[in-house]
XYZ file of C-alpha atoms in Angstrom:
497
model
C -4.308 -40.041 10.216
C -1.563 -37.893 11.842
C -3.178 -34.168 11.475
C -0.479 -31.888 9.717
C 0.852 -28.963 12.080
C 3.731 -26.581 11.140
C 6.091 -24.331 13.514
C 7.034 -21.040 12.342
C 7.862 -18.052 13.568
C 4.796 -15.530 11.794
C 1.810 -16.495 9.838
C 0.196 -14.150 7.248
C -3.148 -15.151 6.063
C -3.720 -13.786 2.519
C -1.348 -13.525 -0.432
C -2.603 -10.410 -1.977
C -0.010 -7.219 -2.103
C -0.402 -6.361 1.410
C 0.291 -10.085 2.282
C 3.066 -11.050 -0.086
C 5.269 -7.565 0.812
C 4.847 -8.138 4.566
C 5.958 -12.229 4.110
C 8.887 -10.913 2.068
C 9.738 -8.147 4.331
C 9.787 -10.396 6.879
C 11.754 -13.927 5.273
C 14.599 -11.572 4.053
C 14.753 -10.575 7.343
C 15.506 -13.918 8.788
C 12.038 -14.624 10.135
C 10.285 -18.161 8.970
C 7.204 -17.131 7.515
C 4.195 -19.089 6.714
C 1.593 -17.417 4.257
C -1.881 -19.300 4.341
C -4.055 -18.171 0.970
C -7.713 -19.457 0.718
C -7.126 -19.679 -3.502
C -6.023 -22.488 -4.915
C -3.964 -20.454 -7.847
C -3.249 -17.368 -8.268
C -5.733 -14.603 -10.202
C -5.129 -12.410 -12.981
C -8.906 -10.797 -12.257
C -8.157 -7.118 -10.673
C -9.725 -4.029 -9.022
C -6.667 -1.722 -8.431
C -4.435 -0.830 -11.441
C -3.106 2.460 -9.809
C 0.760 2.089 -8.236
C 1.024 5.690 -6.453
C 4.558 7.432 -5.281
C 4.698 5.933 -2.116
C 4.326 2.625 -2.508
C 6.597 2.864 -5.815
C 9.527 4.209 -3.002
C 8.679 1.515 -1.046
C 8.997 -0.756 -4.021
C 12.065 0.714 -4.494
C 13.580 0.351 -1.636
C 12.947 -3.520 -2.079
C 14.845 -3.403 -5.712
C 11.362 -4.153 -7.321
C 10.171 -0.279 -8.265
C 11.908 -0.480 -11.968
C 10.601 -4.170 -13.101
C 7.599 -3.067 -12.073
C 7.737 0.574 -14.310
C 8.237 -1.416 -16.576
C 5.028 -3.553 -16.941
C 2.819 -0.062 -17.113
C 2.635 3.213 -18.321
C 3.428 6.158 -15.805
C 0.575 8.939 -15.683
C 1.471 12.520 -14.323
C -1.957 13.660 -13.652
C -4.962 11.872 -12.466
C -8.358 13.580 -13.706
C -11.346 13.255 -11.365
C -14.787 13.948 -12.299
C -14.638 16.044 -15.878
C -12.838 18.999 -14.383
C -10.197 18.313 -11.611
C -7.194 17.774 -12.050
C -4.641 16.796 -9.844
C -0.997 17.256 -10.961
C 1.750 14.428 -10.018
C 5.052 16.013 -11.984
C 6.026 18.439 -9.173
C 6.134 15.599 -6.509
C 9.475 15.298 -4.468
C 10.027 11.641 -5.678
C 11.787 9.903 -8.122
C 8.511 8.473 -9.026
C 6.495 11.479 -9.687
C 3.621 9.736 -11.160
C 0.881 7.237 -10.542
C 2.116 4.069 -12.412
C -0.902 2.332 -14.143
C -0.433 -1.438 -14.394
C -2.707 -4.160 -13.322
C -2.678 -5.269 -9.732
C -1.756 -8.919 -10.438
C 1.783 -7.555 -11.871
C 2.344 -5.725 -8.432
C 1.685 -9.234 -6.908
C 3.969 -11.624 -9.183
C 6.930 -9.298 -8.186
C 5.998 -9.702 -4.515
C 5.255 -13.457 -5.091
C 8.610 -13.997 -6.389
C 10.605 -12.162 -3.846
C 8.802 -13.522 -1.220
C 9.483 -17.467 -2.594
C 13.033 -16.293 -2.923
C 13.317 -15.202 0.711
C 12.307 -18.132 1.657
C 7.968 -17.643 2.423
C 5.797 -21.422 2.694
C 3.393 -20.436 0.588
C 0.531 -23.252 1.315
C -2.475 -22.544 -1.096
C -6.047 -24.158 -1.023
C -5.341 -23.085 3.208
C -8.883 -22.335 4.539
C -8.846 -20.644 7.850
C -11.479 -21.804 10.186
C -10.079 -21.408 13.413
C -7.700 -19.176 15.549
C -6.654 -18.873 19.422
C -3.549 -17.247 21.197
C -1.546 -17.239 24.348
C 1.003 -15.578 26.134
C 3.407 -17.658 23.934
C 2.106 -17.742 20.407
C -1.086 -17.945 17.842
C -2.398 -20.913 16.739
C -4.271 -20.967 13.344
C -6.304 -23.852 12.050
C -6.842 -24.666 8.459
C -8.517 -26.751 5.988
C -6.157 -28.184 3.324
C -7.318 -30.610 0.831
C -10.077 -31.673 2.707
C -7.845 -32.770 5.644
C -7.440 -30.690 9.128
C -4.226 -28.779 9.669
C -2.703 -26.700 12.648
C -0.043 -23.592 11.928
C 1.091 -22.764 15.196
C 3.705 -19.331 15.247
C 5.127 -16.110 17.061
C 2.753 -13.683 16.002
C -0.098 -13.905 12.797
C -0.790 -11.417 10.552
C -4.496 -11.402 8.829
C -3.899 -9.745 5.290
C -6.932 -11.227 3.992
C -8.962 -8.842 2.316
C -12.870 -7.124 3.607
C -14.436 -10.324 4.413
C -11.359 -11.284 6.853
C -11.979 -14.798 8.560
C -9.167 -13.431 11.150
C -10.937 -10.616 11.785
C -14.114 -12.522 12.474
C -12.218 -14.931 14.671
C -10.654 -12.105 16.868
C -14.186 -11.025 17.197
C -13.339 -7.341 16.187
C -15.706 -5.019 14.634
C -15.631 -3.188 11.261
C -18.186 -0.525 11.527
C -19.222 1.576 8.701
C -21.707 1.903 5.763
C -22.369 0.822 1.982
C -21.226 3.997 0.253
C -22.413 2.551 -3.395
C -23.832 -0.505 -4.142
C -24.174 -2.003 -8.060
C -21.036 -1.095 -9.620
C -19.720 -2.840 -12.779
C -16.982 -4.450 -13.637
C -15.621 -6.048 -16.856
C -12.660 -6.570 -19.175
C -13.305 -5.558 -22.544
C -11.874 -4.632 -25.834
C -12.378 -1.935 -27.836
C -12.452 -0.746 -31.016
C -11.007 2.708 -30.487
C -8.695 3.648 -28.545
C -9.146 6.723 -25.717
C -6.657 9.534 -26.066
C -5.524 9.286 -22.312
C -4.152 6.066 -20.296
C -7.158 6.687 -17.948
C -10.540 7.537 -19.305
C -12.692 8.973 -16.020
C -16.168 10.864 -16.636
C -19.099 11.871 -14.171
C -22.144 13.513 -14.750
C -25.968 13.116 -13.032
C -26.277 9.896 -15.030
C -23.163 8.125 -13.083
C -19.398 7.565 -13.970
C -17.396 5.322 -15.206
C -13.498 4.112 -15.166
C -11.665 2.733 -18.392
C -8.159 1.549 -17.891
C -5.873 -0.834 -20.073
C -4.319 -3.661 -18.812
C -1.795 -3.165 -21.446
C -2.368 -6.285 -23.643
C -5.569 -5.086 -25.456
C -7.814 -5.591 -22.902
C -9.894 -2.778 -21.177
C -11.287 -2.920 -17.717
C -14.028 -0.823 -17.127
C -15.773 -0.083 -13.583
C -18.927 2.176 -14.350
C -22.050 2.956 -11.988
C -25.489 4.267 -12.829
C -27.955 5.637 -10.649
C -31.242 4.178 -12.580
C -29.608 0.220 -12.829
C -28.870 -1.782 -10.345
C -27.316 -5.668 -10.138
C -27.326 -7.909 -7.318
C -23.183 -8.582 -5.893
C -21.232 -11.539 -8.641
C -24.118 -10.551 -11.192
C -22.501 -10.274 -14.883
C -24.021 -7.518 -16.409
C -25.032 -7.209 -19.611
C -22.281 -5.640 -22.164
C -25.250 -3.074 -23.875
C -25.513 -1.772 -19.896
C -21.749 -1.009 -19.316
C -22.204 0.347 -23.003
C -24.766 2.741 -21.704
C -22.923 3.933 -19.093
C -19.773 5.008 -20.831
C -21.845 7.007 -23.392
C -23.390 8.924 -20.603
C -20.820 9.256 -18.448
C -17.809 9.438 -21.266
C -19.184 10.765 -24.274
C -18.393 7.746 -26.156
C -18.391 3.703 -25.830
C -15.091 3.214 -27.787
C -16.605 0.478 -29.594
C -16.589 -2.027 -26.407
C -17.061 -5.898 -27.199
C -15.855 -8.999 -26.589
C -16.367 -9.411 -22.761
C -13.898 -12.360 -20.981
C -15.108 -11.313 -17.870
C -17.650 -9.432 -15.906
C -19.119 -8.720 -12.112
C -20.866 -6.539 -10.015
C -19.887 -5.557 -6.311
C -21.183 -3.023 -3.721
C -18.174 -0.797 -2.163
C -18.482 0.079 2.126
C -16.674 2.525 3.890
C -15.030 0.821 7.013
C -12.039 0.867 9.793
C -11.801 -1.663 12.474
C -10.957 0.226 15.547
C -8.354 -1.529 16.630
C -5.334 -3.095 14.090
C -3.692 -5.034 16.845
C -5.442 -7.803 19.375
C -2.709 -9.702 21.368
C -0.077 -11.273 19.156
C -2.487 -10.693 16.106
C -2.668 -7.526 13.346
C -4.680 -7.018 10.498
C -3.861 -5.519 7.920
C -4.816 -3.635 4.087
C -8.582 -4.657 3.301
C -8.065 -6.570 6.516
C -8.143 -3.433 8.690
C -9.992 -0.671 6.255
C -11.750 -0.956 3.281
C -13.225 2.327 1.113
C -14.257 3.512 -2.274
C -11.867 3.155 -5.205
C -11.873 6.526 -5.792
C -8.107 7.865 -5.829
C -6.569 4.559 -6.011
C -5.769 4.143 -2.341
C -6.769 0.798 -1.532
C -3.946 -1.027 -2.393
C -1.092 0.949 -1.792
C -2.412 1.824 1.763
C -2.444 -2.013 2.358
C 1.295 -2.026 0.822
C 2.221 0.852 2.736
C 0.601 -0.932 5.966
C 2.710 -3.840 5.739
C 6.094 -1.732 5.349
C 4.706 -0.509 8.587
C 4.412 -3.516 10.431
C 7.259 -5.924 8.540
C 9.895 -4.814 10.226
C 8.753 -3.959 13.226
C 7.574 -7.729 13.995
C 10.989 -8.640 12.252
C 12.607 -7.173 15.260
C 10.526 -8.656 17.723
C 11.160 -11.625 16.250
C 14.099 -11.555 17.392
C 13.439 -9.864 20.550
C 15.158 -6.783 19.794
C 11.417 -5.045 19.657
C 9.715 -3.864 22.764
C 5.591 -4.220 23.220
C 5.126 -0.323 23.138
C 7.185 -0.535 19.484
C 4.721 -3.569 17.566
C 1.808 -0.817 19.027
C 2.835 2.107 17.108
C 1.809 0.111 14.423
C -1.856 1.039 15.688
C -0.790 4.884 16.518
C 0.902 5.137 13.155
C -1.397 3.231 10.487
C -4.737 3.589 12.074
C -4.495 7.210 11.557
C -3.431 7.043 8.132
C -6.394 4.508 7.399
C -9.396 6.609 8.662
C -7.627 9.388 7.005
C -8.036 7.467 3.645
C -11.451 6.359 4.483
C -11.932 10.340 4.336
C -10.283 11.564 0.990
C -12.112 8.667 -0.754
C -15.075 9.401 0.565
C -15.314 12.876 -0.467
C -14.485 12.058 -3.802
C -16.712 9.598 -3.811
C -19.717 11.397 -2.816
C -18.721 14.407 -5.186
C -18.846 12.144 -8.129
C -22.393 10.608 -6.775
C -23.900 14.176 -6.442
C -27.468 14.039 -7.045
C -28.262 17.357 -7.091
C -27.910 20.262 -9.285
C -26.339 22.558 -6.795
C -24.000 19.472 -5.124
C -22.702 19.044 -9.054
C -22.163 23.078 -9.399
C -20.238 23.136 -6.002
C -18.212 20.203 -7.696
C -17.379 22.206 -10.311
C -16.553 25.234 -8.306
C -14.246 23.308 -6.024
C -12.610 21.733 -9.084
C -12.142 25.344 -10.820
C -10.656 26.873 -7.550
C -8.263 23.930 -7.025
C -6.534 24.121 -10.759
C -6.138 27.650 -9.707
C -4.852 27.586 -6.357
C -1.300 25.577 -5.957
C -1.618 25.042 -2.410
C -5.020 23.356 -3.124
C -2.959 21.391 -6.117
C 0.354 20.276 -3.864
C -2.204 18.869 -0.962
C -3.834 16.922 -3.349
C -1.199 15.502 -4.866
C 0.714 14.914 -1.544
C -2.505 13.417 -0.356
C -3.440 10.810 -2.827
C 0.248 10.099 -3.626
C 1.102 9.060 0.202
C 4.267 11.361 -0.237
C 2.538 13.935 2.106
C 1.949 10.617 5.059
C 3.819 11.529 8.390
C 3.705 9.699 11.368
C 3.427 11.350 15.117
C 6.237 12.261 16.821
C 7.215 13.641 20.385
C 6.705 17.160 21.035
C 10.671 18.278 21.676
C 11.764 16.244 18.213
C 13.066 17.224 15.538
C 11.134 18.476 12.810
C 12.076 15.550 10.675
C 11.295 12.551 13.090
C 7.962 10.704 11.801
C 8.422 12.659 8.579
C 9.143 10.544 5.272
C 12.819 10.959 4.240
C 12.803 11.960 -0.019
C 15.978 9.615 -1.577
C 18.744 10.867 -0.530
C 22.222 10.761 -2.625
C 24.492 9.269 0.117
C 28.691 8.971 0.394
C 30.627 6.782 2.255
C 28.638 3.490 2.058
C 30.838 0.468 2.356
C 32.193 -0.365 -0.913
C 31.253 -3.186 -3.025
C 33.131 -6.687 -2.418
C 35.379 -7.716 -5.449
C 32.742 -8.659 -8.249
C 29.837 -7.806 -5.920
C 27.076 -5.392 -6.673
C 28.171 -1.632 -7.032
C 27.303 0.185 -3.325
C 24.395 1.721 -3.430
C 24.667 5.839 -3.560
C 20.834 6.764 -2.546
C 19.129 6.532 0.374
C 16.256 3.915 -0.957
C 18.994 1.704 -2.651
C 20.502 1.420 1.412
C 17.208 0.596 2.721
C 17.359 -2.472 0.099
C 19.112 -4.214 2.948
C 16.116 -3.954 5.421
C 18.616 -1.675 7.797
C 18.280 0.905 9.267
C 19.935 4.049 7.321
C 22.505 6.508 10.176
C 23.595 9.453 8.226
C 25.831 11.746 9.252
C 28.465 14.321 8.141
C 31.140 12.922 11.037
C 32.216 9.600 11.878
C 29.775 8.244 14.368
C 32.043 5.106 15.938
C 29.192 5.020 18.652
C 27.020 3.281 16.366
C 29.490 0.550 15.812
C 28.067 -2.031 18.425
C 24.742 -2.001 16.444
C 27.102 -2.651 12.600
C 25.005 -5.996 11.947
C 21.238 -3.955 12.211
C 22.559 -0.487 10.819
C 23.741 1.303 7.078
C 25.784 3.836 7.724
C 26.008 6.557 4.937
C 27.220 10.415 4.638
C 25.152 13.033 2.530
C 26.550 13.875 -1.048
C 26.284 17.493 -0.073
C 27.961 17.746 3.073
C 27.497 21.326 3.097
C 23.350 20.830 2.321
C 20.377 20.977 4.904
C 21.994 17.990 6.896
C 25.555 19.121 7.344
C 25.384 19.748 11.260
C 22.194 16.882 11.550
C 22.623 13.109 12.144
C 19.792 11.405 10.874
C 18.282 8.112 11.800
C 16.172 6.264 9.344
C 13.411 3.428 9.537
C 13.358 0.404 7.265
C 10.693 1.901 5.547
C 11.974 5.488 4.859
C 10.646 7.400 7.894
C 12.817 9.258 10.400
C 13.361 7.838 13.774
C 15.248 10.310 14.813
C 17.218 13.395 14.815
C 19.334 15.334 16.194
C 22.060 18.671 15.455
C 25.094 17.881 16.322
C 24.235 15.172 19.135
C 26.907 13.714 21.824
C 28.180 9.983 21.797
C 25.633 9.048 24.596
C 22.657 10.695 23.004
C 23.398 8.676 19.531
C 23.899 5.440 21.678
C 20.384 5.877 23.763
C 18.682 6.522 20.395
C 20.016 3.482 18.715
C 19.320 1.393 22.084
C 15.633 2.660 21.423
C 15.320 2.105 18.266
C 17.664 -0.983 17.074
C 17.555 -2.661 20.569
C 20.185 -3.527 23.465
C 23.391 -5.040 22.215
């Protein structure tokens, strides 16, 4: 029998978020895309529920941000511990608020705009081997019991902690267990909390209670006396424990459909690129779930990466371009790894004085807005910015808010209406060139470019043309440039035409 083998021009191993945005990112773009998942169907069982800013603009700027809204319930605060609380409403978003809505929603959105683009989804895909060249990656798989070869441009390993590409590139993950024995399990209950999310920690533990929206409850709670070996269910009278400790109250939980119990490490691989292969979300980092980063700094990875391997793709991408994918998100990851951590250690304190200091850092920071505005910038991802040369200017490798934009091209008869904010233009997987003038240099690059006016043209960016990414983040800069300075900074950027 004829083994099966398949040509394409990326592979992505692993249809969670981080997977399914970067195959999307990269079909629309015109790239053939092959996305290899070890599951045979898709899961409704789910650890993040927690859709922050960020990765709600970058949601957005893929048309999906409003469906999505839809599905949850929008939280302008997030409490940690008993005390802290970190304020979301003053964010400069249109999304200023963590969206709570169950992880698998996030990933039928991206499922179904990545089968529209045009993705191979091949499920039941086991990966058990991978090699590359100076040409391409080959990937080997298992599918249905019979051998299979997926041979491509470039591969992508989204596939979670326990990455089989990671372990075939032979890279390390170094880091520790930060807590071990924490349970899981969907529940009902019998009374409802006041708040969307229920958090409480005290010397006995914590816990986490968060709807799903349907009448079910999932609940993630700890203890430091009980401990469960990784996949065992727990008992219901345990978790019940827990929440009265840790909450106050049980809210009458019963009625358990499912239940685990899983260890959480704190790790980075030091490297996210090895030849033509990146890793990427759980892939490349994994942490605590404290603050809700996990996913959306795997979404906000592949937004990263997409369309940066989209343009090499079609070799309009230099080598030193796919590796600012390492100088930009590597960063951001051990940075993550960080602000998790601390939280997560606050809310393990042990000791008396560690719990007082808790409390005394939680007191100062309601009081202080600086304190307040990090932390919000911080867990949100609004505050991310990415390195940038030392004579740029001071908005290159920032994040650029939504704009309201002018001049777009207009709408074809009975087309869609022309999008009038920044995010809207990025829908189109362009660049964004923004300017107050008419900036006829840029014509030559028409087919890989949106080119917009401010609203305002007497605001902050009346003398400045601006230069955006695909996924919101200023390439460039400059006050009122000359034709040959625009054209060298689109050659950069967009490629040679």
């Amino acid at each position: 029998m004829t083994e099966k083998q398949t040509v394409t021009d990326v592979i992505v191993v692993g249809a969670g978020p981080t997977g399914l945005l970067l195959a999307g990112d990269l079909a629309a773009a015109g790239a053939g895309v092959t996305l290899l998942e070890r599951r045979t169907a898709e899961s409704n069982l789910t650890r993040a529920f927690g859709v922050h800013a960020r990765s709600l603009e970058l949601l957005d700027a893929r048309g999906l941000a409003d469906e999505l809204i839809a599905t949850g319930s929008p939280l302008g605060h997030l409490r940690l511990f008993n005390k802290l609380r970190v304020d979301l409403t003053d964010l400069p978003t249109r999304f200023p608020f963590v969206l709570i809505t169950p992880q698998y929603r996030t990933e039928q959105l991206l499922h179904d705009r990545a089968v529209k683009a045009g993705v191979t989804i091949l499920r039941g895909a086991e990966v058990t081997g991978l090699r590359q060249d100076a040409d391409g990656v080959t990937v080997e798989t298992v599918e249905d019991g019979a051998a299979a070869t997926h041979r491509a441009r470039y591969a992508v390993g989204a596939d979670g902690v326990h990455s089989t590409v990671r372990e075939l590139l032979g890279l390390p993950f170094p880091g520790e267990s930060v807590v071990d024995s924490v349970l899981l399990a969907d529940v009902r209950l019998e009374r409802e909390p006041d708040e969307a999310v229920t958090v409480g920690a005290n010397e006995h533990g914590f816990s986490f209670l968060v709807p799903f929206g349907d009448g079910w409850y999932r609940i993630i709670a700890w203890d430091r006396a009980e401990r469960f070996a990784d996949g065992t269910p727990p008992p219901l009278e345990v978790i019940a424990d827990i929440a009265r400790d840790t909450l106050g109250e049980d809210y009458g939980l019963h009625d358990v459909r499912w239940s685990s119990t899983f260890h959480s490490d704190e790790r980075q691989v030091p490297n996210y690129r090895s030849g033509r292969v990146f890793l990427a979300g759980d892939a490349a980092h994994c942490h605590s779930p404290a603050g809700g980063l996990g996913m959306n700094t795997g979404l906000q990875d592949a937004a990263n990466l997409s369309w940066k391997l989209a343009a090499a793709v079609r070799g309009r991408a230099t080598d030193a371009l796919l590796d600012t994918y390492q100088t930009e998100r590597h960063p951001v990851g051990k940075a993550v790894l960080r602000t998790s951590g601390a939280l997560i250690r606050l809310a393990l304190a042990q000791s008396a004085a560690t719990r007082a200091l808790r409390g005394a850092l939680a007191s100062i920071a309601e009081h202080v807005d600086l304190v307040v505005e990090r932390g919000a910038r911080t867990i949100s991802g609004i505050g991310i910015a990415y390195p940038a040369p030392k004579d740029a200017h001071p908005l290159v490798g920032k994040r650029v808010p939504d704009l309201r934009l002018t001049g777009l091209e207009p709408p074809r008869e009975g087309g869609p209406a022309a999008p009038q904010r920044l995010y809207e233009a990025l829908r189109a997987g362009k660049f964004v060139l923004v300017s107050n003038d008419e900036v006829a240099a840029a014509d030559p690059w028409a087919d890989r470019l949106v080119t917009a006016a401010p609203a305002d043209p007497h605001g902050k960016l009346r003398d400045t043309v601006l230069l955006i990414r695909p996924d919101g983040y200023a390439a460039w800069a400059a006050v009122d440039p000359g034709a040959g300075e625009l054209r060298a900074a689109l050659t950069e950027w967009l490629g040679e035409v």
